[in-house]
mmCIF file of C-alpha atoms and ligand atoms in Angstrom:
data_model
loop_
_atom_site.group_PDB
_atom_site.id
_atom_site.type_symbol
_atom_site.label_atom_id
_atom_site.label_comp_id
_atom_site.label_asym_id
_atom_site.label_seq_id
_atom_site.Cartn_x
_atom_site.Cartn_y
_atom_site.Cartn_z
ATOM 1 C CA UNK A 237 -2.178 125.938 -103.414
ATOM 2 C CA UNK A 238 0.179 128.074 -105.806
ATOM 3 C CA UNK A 239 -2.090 129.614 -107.815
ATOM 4 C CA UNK A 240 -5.366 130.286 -107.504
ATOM 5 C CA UNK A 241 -7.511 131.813 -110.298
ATOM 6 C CA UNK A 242 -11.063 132.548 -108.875
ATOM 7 C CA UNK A 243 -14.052 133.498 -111.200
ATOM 8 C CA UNK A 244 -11.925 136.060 -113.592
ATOM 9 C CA UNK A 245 -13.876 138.001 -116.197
ATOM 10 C CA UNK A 246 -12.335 140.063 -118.010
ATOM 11 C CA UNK A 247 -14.507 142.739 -120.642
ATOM 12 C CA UNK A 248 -12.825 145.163 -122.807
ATOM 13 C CA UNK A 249 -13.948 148.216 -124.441
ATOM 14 C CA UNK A 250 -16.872 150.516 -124.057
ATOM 15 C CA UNK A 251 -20.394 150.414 -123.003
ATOM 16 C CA UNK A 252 -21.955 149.543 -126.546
ATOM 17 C CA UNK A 253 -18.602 148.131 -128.197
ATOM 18 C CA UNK A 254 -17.431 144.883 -125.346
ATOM 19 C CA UNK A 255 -15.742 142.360 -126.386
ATOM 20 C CA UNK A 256 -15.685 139.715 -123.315
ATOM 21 C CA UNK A 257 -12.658 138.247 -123.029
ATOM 22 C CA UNK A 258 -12.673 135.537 -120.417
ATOM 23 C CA UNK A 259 -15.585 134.415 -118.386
ATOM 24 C CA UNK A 260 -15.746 132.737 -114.877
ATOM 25 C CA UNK A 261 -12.139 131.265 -115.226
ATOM 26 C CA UNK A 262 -11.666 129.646 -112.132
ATOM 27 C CA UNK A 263 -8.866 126.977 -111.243
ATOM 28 C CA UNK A 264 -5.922 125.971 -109.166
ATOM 29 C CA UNK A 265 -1.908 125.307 -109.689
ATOM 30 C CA UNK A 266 -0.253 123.040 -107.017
ATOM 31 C CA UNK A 267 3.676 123.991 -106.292
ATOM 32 C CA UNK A 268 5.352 122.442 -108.648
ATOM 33 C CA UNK A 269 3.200 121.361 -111.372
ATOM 34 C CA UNK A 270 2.918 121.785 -114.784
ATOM 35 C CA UNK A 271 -0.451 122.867 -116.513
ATOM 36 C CA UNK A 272 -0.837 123.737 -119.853
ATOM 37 C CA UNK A 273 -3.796 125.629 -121.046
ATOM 38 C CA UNK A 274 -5.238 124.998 -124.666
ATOM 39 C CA UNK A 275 -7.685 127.062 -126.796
ATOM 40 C CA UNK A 276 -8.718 128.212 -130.067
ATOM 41 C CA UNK A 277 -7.438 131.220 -130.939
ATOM 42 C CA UNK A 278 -8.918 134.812 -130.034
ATOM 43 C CA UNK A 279 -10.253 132.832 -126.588
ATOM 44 C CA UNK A 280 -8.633 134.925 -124.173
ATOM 45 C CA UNK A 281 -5.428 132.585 -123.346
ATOM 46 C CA UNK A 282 -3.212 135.793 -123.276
ATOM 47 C CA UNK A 283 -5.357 138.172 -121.391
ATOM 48 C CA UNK A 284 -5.804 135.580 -118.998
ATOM 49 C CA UNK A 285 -2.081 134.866 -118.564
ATOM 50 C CA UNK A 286 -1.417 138.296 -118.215
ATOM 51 C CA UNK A 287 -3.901 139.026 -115.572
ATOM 52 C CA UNK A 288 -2.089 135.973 -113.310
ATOM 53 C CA UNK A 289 1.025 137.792 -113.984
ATOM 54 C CA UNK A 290 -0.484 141.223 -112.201
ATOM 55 C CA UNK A 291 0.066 142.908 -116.179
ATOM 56 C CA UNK A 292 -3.767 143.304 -116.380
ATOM 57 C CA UNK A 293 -6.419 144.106 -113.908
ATOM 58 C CA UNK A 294 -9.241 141.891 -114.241
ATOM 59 C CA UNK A 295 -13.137 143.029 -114.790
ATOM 60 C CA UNK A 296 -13.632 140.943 -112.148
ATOM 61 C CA UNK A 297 -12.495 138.090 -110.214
ATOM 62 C CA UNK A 298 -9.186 137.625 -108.574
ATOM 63 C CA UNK A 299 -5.760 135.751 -108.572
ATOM 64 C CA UNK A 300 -4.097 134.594 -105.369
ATOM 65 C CA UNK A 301 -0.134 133.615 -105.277
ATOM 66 C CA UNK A 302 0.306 131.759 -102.035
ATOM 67 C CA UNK A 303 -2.730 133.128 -101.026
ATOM 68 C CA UNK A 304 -2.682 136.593 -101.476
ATOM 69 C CA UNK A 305 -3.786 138.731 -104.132
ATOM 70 C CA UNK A 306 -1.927 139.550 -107.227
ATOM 71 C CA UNK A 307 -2.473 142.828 -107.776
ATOM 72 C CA UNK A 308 1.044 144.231 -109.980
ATOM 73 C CA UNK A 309 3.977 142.220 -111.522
ATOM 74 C CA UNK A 310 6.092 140.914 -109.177
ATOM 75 C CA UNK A 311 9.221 139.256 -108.883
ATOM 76 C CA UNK A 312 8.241 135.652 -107.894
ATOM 77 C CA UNK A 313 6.381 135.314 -111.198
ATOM 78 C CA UNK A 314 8.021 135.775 -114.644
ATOM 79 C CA UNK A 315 6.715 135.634 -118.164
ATOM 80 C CA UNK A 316 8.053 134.740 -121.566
ATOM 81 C CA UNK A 317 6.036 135.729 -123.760
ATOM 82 C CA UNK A 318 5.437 134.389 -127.784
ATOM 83 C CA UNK A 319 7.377 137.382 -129.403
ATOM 84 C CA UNK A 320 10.166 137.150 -127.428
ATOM 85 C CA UNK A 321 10.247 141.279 -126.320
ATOM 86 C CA UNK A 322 13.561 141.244 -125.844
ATOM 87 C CA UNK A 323 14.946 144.454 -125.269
ATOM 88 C CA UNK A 324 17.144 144.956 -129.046
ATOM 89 C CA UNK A 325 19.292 147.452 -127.439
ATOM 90 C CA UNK A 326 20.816 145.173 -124.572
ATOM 91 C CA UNK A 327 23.008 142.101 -125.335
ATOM 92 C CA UNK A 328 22.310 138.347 -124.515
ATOM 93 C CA UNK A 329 24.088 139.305 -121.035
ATOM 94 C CA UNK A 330 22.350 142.618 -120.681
ATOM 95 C CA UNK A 331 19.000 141.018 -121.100
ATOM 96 C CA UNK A 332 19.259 137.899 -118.500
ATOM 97 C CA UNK A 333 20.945 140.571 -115.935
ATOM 98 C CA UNK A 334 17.812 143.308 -116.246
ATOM 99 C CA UNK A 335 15.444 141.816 -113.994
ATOM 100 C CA UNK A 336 18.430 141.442 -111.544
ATOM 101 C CA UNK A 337 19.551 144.576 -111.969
ATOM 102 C CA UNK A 338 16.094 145.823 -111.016
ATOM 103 C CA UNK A 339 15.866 143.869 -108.127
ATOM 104 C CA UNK A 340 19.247 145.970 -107.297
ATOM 105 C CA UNK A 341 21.821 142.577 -106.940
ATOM 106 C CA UNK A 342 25.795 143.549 -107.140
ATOM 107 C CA UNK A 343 27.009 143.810 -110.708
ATOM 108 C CA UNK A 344 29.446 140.545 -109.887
ATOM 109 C CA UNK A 345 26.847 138.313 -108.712
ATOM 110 C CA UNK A 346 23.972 139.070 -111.806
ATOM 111 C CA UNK A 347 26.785 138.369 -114.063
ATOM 112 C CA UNK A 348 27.763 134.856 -111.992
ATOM 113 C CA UNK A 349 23.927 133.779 -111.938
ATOM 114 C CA UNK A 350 23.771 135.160 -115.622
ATOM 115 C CA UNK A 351 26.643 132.983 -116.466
ATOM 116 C CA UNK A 352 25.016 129.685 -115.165
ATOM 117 C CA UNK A 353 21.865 130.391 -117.241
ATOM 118 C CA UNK A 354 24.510 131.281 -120.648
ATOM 119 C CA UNK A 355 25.797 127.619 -120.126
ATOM 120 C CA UNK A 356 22.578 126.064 -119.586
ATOM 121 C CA UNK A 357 20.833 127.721 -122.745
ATOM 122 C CA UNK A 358 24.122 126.491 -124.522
ATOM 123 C CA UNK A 359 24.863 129.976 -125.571
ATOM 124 C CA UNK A 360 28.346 130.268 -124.151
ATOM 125 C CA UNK A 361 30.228 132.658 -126.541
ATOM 126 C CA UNK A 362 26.614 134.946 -127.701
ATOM 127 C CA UNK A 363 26.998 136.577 -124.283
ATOM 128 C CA UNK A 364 27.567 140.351 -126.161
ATOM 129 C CA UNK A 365 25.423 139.351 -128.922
ATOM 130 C CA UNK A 366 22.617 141.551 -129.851
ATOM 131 C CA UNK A 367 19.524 140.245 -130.447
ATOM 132 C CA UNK A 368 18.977 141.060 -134.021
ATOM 133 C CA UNK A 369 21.904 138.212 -134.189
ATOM 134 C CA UNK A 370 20.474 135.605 -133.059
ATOM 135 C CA UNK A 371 18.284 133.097 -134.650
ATOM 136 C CA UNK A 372 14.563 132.545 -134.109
ATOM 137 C CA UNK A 373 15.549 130.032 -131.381
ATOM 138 C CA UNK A 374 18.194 131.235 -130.082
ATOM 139 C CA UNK A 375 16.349 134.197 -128.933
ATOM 140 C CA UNK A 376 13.681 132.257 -127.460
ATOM 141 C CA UNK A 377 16.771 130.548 -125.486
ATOM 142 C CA UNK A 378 17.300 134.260 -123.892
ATOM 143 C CA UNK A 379 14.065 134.918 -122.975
ATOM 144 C CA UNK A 380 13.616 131.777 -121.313
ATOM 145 C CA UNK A 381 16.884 132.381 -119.641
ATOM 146 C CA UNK A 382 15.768 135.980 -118.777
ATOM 147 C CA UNK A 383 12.595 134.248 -117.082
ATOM 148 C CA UNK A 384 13.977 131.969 -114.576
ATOM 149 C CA UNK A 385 17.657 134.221 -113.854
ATOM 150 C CA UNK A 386 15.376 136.142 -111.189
ATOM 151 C CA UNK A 387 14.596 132.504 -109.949
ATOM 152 C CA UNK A 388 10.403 133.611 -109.524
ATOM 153 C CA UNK A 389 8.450 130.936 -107.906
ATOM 154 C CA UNK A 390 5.380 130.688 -111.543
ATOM 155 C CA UNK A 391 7.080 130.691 -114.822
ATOM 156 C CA UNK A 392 3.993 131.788 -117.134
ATOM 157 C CA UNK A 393 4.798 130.851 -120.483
ATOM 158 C CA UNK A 394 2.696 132.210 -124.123
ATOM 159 C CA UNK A 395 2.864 130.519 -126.665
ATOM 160 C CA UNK A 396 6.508 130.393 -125.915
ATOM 161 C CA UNK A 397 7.654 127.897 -129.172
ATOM 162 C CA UNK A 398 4.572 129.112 -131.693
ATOM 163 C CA UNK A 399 7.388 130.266 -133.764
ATOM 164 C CA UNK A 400 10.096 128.075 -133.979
ATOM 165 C CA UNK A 401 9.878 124.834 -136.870
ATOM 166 C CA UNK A 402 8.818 121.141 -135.372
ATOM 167 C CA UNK A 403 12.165 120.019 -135.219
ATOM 168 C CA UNK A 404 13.282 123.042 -132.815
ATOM 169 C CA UNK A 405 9.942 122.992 -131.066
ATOM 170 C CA UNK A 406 10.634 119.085 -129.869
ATOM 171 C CA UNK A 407 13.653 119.680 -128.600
ATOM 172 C CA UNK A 408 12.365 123.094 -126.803
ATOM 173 C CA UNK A 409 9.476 121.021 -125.057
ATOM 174 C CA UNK A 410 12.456 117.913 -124.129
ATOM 175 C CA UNK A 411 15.068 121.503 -122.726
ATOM 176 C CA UNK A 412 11.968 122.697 -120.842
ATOM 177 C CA UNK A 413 11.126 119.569 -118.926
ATOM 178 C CA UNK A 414 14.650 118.833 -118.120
ATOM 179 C CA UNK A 415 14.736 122.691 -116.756
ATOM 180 C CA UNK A 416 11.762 122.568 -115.040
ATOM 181 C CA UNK A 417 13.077 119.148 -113.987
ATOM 182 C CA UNK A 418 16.016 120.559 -112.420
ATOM 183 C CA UNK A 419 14.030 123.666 -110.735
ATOM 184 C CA UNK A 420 11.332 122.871 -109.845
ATOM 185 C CA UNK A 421 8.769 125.822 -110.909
ATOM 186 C CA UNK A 422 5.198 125.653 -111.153
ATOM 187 C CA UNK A 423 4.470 126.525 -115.077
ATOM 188 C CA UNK A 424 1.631 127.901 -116.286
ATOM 189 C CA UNK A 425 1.808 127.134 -120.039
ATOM 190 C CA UNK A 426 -0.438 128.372 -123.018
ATOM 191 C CA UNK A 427 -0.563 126.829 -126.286
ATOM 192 C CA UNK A 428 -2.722 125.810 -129.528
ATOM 193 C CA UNK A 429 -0.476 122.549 -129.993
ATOM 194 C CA UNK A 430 -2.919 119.500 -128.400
ATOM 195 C CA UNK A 431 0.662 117.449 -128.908
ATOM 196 C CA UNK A 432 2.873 119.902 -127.197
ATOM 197 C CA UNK A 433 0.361 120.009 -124.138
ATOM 198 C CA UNK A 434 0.223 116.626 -123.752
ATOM 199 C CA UNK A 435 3.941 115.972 -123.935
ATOM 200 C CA UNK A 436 4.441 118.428 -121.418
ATOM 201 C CA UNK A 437 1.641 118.719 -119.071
ATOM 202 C CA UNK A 438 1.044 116.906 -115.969
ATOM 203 C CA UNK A 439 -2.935 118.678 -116.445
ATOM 204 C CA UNK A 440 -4.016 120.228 -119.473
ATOM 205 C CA UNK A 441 -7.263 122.517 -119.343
ATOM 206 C CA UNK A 442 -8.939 123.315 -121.964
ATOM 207 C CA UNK A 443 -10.706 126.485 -122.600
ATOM 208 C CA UNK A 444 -13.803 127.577 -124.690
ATOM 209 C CA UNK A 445 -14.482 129.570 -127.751
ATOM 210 C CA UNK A 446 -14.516 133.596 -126.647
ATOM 211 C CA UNK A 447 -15.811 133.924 -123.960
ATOM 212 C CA UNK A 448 -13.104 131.872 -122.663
ATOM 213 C CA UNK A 449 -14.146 129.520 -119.774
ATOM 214 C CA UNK A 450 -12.789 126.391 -118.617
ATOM 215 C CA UNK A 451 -13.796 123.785 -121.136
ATOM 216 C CA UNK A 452 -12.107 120.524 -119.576
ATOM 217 C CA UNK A 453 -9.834 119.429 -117.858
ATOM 218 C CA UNK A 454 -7.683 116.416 -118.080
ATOM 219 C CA UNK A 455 -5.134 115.145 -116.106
ATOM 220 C CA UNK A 456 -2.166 113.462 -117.973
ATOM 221 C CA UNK A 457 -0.065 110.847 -116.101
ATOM 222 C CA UNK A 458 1.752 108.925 -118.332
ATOM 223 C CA UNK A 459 5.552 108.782 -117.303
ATOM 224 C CA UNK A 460 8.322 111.128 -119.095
ATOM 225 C CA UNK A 461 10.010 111.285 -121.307
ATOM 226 C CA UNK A 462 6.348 110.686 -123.039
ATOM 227 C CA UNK A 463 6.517 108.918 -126.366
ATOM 228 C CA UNK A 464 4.515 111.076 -129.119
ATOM 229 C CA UNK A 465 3.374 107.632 -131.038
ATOM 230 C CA UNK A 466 2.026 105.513 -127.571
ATOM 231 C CA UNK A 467 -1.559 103.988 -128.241
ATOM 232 C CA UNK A 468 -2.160 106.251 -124.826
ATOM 233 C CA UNK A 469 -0.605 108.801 -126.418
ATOM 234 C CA UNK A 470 -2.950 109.012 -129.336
ATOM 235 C CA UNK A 471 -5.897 107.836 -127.502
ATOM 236 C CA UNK A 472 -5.629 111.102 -125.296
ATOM 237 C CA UNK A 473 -4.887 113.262 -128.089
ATOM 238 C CA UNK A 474 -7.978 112.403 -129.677
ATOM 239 C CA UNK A 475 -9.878 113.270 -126.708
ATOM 240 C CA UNK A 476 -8.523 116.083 -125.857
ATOM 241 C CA UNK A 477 -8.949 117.643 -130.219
ATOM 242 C CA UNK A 478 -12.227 116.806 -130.271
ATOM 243 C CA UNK A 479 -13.380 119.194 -127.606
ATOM 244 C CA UNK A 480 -10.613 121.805 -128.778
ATOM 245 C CA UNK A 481 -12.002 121.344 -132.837
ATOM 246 C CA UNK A 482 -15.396 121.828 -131.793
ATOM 247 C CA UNK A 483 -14.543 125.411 -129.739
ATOM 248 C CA UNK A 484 -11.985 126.471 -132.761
ATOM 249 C CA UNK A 485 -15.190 125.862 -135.218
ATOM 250 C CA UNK A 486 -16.910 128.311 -132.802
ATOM 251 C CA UNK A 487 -14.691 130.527 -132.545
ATOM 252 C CA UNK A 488 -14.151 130.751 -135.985
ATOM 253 C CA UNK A 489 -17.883 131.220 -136.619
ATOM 254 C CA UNK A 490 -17.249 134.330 -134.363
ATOM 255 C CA UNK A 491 -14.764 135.778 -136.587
ATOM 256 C CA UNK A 492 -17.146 134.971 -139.705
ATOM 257 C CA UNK A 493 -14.480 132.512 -141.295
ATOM 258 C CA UNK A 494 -16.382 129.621 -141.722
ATOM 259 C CA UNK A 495 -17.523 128.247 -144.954
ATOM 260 C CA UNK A 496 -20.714 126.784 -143.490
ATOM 261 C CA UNK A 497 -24.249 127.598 -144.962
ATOM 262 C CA UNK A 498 -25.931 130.917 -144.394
ATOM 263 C CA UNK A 499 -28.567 130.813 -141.461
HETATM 264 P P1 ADP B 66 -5.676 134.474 -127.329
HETATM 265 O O1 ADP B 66 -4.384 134.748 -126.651
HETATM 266 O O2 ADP B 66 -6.375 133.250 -126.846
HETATM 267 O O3 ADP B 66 -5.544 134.455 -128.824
HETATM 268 P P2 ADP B 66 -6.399 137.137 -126.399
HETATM 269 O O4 ADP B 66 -6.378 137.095 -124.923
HETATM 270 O O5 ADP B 66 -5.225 137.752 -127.078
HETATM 271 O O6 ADP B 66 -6.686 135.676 -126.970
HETATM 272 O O7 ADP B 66 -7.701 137.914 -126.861
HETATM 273 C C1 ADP B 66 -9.015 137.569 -126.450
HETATM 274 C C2 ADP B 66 -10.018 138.566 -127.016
HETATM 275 O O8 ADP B 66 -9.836 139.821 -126.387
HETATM 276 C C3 ADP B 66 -9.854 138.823 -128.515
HETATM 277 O O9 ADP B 66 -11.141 138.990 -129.067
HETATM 278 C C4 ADP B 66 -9.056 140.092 -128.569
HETATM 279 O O10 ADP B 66 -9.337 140.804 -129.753
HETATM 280 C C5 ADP B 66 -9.543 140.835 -127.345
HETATM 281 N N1 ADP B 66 -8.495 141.701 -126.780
HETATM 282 C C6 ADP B 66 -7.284 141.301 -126.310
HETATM 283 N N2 ADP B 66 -6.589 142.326 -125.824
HETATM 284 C C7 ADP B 66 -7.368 143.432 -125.996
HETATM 285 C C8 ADP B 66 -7.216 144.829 -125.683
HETATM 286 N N3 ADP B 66 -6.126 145.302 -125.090
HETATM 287 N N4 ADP B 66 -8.240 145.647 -125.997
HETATM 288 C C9 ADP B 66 -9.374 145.190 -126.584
HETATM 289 N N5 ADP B 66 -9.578 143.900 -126.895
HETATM 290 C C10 ADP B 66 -8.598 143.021 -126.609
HETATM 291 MG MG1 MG B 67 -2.437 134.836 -127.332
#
């Protein structure tokens, strides 16, 4: 097993003021595969991402890469997270060679691998951009780019398109695949979007209303590239919202939103 994610809790804050984040989250990630995680919002999708990626110590619980413990970031797994955090102050170059640099490879050869990952984002010519010139997209290009130019074993992935407009988004998920595709990563992908899971994921879990747990799980095996409009398509997707509706009415109820009657 890749990953394995064994009965994490995670509980913030103080004695009388806990908010618990995730509860019991337990499941497993073959090599390779590509599992996207759904949930309302507020459910704990990011704390538990982080945790797998060694950013957060668990309350409890514990996550094994290759079967050992994850206990700090590490090299083999790398994160893109939703708002980008690239670093404004380093160019497209600068930030797809910093986790090489770190990892102390020869000026010539981060700027080789950098160059392969420049052509295959399509931003040949933005390589001394700063970020504040890029577009929405295009930035999300570099930090995907930034991600796998250390070549880490788990690409971990928040929310990674939340901001970009449909359009951009399904071409994003159709890039990804064809990356992953060509690499060969095990992803660990969060999202909101019941369609975007589904036309990426070969499992899709889906978690609970805070307390996060595993809600269900559903395996997805119809063949890529996955046509949005199949009856199978559509027949899943309506499976897989009416769980996910029912835990974003709870959660909501949780942050006192809902319009429902007093009780
Ligand atoms: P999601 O990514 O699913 O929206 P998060 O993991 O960001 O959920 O948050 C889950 C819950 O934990 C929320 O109630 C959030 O307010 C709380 N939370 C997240 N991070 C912290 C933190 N550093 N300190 C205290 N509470 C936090
Ligand atoms: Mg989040």
């Amino acid at each position: 097993m890749k990953v394995e994610v064994r009965s994490l809790t995670k509980i913030y804050g103080e004695k009388d003021r806990n908010v618990v984040a995730i509860e019991d989250v337990n499941f497993k990630v073959k090599e390779e595969e590509f599992v996207c995680i759904l949930g309302p919002s507020g459910c704990g999708k990011t704390t538990l991402l982080r945790i797998i990626a060694g950013l957060e110590r668990p309350t409890s619980g514990e996550v094994l890469l290759d079967g050992s413990p994850v206990c700090e970031p590490r090299k083999d797994i790398s994160v893109v997270f939703q708002e980008f955090a690239l670093f404004p102050w380093r160019t497209v170059l600068g930030n797809i060679t910093f986790g090489l640099e770190r990892m102390g490879v020869p000026r010539e050869e981060r700027e080789r691998i950098a160059s392969q990952y420049i052509e295959m984002i399509g931003l040949r010519g933005f390589e001394n951009a700063y970020p504040h010139e890029l577009s929405g997209g295009m930035k999300q290009r570099v930090a995907i780019a930034r991600a796998l130019a250390v070549d880490p074993d788990v690409l971990l992935m928040d929310e990674p398109f939340g901001s970009l407009d449909a359009q951009t988004r399904n071409l994003f998920q159709a890039e990804l695949l064809e990356i992953w595709e060509n690499t060969r990563k095990t992803i660990i992908f969060v999202t909101h979007s019941v369609d975007e899971a589904l036309f990426l994921a070969d499992r899709i879990l889906v978690m609970s209303a805070r307390p996060g747990r595993i809600k269900k799980e559903m395996r997805v095996s119809l063949e890529r590239p996955r046509d949005r409009t199949s009856m199978e398509f559509n027949r899943m997707r309506a499976e897989v919202l009416s769980v996910l509706q029912e835990e974003t009415r709870k959660a909501l109820a949780l942050e006192g939103l809902t319009a429902g009657k007093p009780r």
